[in-house]
PDB file of C-alpha atoms in Angstrom:
ATOM      1  CA  UNK A   1      31.622   9.434   7.615  1.00  0.00           C
ATOM      2  CA  UNK A   2      35.009   9.952   7.182  1.00  0.00           C
ATOM      3  CA  UNK A   3      35.451   8.330   4.109  1.00  0.00           C
ATOM      4  CA  UNK A   4      32.442  10.398   2.758  1.00  0.00           C
ATOM      5  CA  UNK A   5      33.844  13.347   3.428  1.00  0.00           C
ATOM      6  CA  UNK A   6      37.269  12.848   2.553  1.00  0.00           C
ATOM      7  CA  UNK A   7      35.917  11.939  -0.759  1.00  0.00           C
ATOM      8  CA  UNK A   8      34.131  14.923  -0.336  1.00  0.00           C
ATOM      9  CA  UNK A   9      36.599  17.132  -0.174  1.00  0.00           C
ATOM     10  CA  UNK A  10      38.853  16.039  -3.439  1.00  0.00           C
ATOM     11  CA  UNK A  11      36.174  18.540  -5.626  1.00  0.00           C
ATOM     12  CA  UNK A  12      37.755  21.873  -5.751  1.00  0.00           C
ATOM     13  CA  UNK A  13      36.116  24.610  -3.495  1.00  0.00           C
ATOM     14  CA  UNK A  14      34.434  21.385  -1.552  1.00  0.00           C
ATOM     15  CA  UNK A  15      36.777  21.826   2.809  1.00  0.00           C
ATOM     16  CA  UNK A  16      35.306  19.593   5.486  1.00  0.00           C
ATOM     17  CA  UNK A  17      33.039  22.343   6.653  1.00  0.00           C
ATOM     18  CA  UNK A  18      31.339  22.127   3.167  1.00  0.00           C
ATOM     19  CA  UNK A  19      32.037  18.221   3.223  1.00  0.00           C
ATOM     20  CA  UNK A  20      29.433  18.265   6.002  1.00  0.00           C
ATOM     21  CA  UNK A  21      27.321  20.339   5.291  1.00  0.00           C
ATOM     22  CA  UNK A  22      26.547  18.134   1.846  1.00  0.00           C
ATOM     23  CA  UNK A  23      26.170  14.982   3.432  1.00  0.00           C
ATOM     24  CA  UNK A  24      23.379  16.639   6.363  1.00  0.00           C
ATOM     25  CA  UNK A  25      21.383  18.129   3.490  1.00  0.00           C
ATOM     26  CA  UNK A  26      21.631  14.833   2.037  1.00  0.00           C
ATOM     27  CA  UNK A  27      22.266  12.288   3.202  1.00  0.00           C
ATOM     28  CA  UNK A  28      24.282  10.448   0.743  1.00  0.00           C
ATOM     29  CA  UNK A  29      27.107  10.129  -1.416  1.00  0.00           C
ATOM     30  CA  UNK A  30      25.271   9.077  -4.198  1.00  0.00           C
ATOM     31  CA  UNK A  31      22.276  11.477  -3.348  1.00  0.00           C
ATOM     32  CA  UNK A  32      25.208  14.474  -3.196  1.00  0.00           C
ATOM     33  CA  UNK A  33      25.753  13.527  -6.792  1.00  0.00           C
ATOM     34  CA  UNK A  34      22.098  12.525  -7.951  1.00  0.00           C
ATOM     35  CA  UNK A  35      21.024  15.952  -7.175  1.00  0.00           C
ATOM     36  CA  UNK A  36      19.929  18.414  -9.065  1.00  0.00           C
ATOM     37  CA  UNK A  37      22.384  21.804  -9.734  1.00  0.00           C
ATOM     38  CA  UNK A  38      19.052  24.421  -8.147  1.00  0.00           C
ATOM     39  CA  UNK A  39      19.345  21.914  -4.256  1.00  0.00           C
ATOM     40  CA  UNK A  40      22.497  21.874  -4.653  1.00  0.00           C
ATOM     41  CA  UNK A  41      23.106  25.549  -4.812  1.00  0.00           C
ATOM     42  CA  UNK A  42      20.856  25.663  -1.271  1.00  0.00           C
ATOM     43  CA  UNK A  43      23.654  24.311   0.534  1.00  0.00           C
ATOM     44  CA  UNK A  44      25.606  27.045   2.561  1.00  0.00           C
ATOM     45  CA  UNK A  45      28.990  28.231   0.750  1.00  0.00           C
ATOM     46  CA  UNK A  46      27.892  25.722  -2.884  1.00  0.00           C
ATOM     47  CA  UNK A  47      27.977  28.309  -5.212  1.00  0.00           C
ATOM     48  CA  UNK A  48      27.966  27.899  -8.689  1.00  0.00           C
ATOM     49  CA  UNK A  49      31.045  27.505  -9.519  1.00  0.00           C
ATOM     50  CA  UNK A  50      32.459  24.877  -7.006  1.00  0.00           C
ATOM     51  CA  UNK A  51      28.831  22.643  -8.092  1.00  0.00           C
ATOM     52  CA  UNK A  52      30.244  23.656 -12.003  1.00  0.00           C
ATOM     53  CA  UNK A  53      33.370  22.464  -9.965  1.00  0.00           C
ATOM     54  CA  UNK A  54      32.367  19.518  -8.846  1.00  0.00           C
ATOM     55  CA  UNK A  55      29.878  18.113 -12.002  1.00  0.00           C
ATOM     56  CA  UNK A  56      32.838  18.770 -14.460  1.00  0.00           C
ATOM     57  CA  UNK A  57      34.681  15.989 -12.797  1.00  0.00           C
ATOM     58  CA  UNK A  58      32.010  13.497 -11.797  1.00  0.00           C
ATOM     59  CA  UNK A  59      31.682  14.355 -16.184  1.00  0.00           C
ATOM     60  CA  UNK A  60      35.389  12.941 -16.108  1.00  0.00           C
ATOM     61  CA  UNK A  61      34.471   9.627 -13.866  1.00  0.00           C
ATOM     62  CA  UNK A  62      31.538   9.114 -15.698  1.00  0.00           C
ATOM     63  CA  UNK A  63      32.389   9.366 -19.224  1.00  0.00           C
ATOM     64  CA  UNK A  64      29.742  11.756 -20.249  1.00  0.00           C
ATOM     65  CA  UNK A  65      29.095  14.399 -21.873  1.00  0.00           C
ATOM     66  CA  UNK A  66      25.942  14.879 -20.651  1.00  0.00           C
ATOM     67  CA  UNK A  67      26.508  14.805 -16.454  1.00  0.00           C
ATOM     68  CA  UNK A  68      23.659  17.109 -15.038  1.00  0.00           C
ATOM     69  CA  UNK A  69      24.136  16.033 -11.695  1.00  0.00           C
TER      70      UNK A  69
END
């Protein structure tokens, strides 16, 4: 679990607490990365700016400009 937390903490605005909340809600990194924006926003402490930062990075690393979450 420590590795998963560390990966999520690499995103802007996500610290240990938010990373733990994301993993508790979604259960895996894959589920977090595939989650709908609306579902991510339901996680306490995760706001629009945080989600936008995550999506920007996911677009860059996936090479897909149309990444929607």
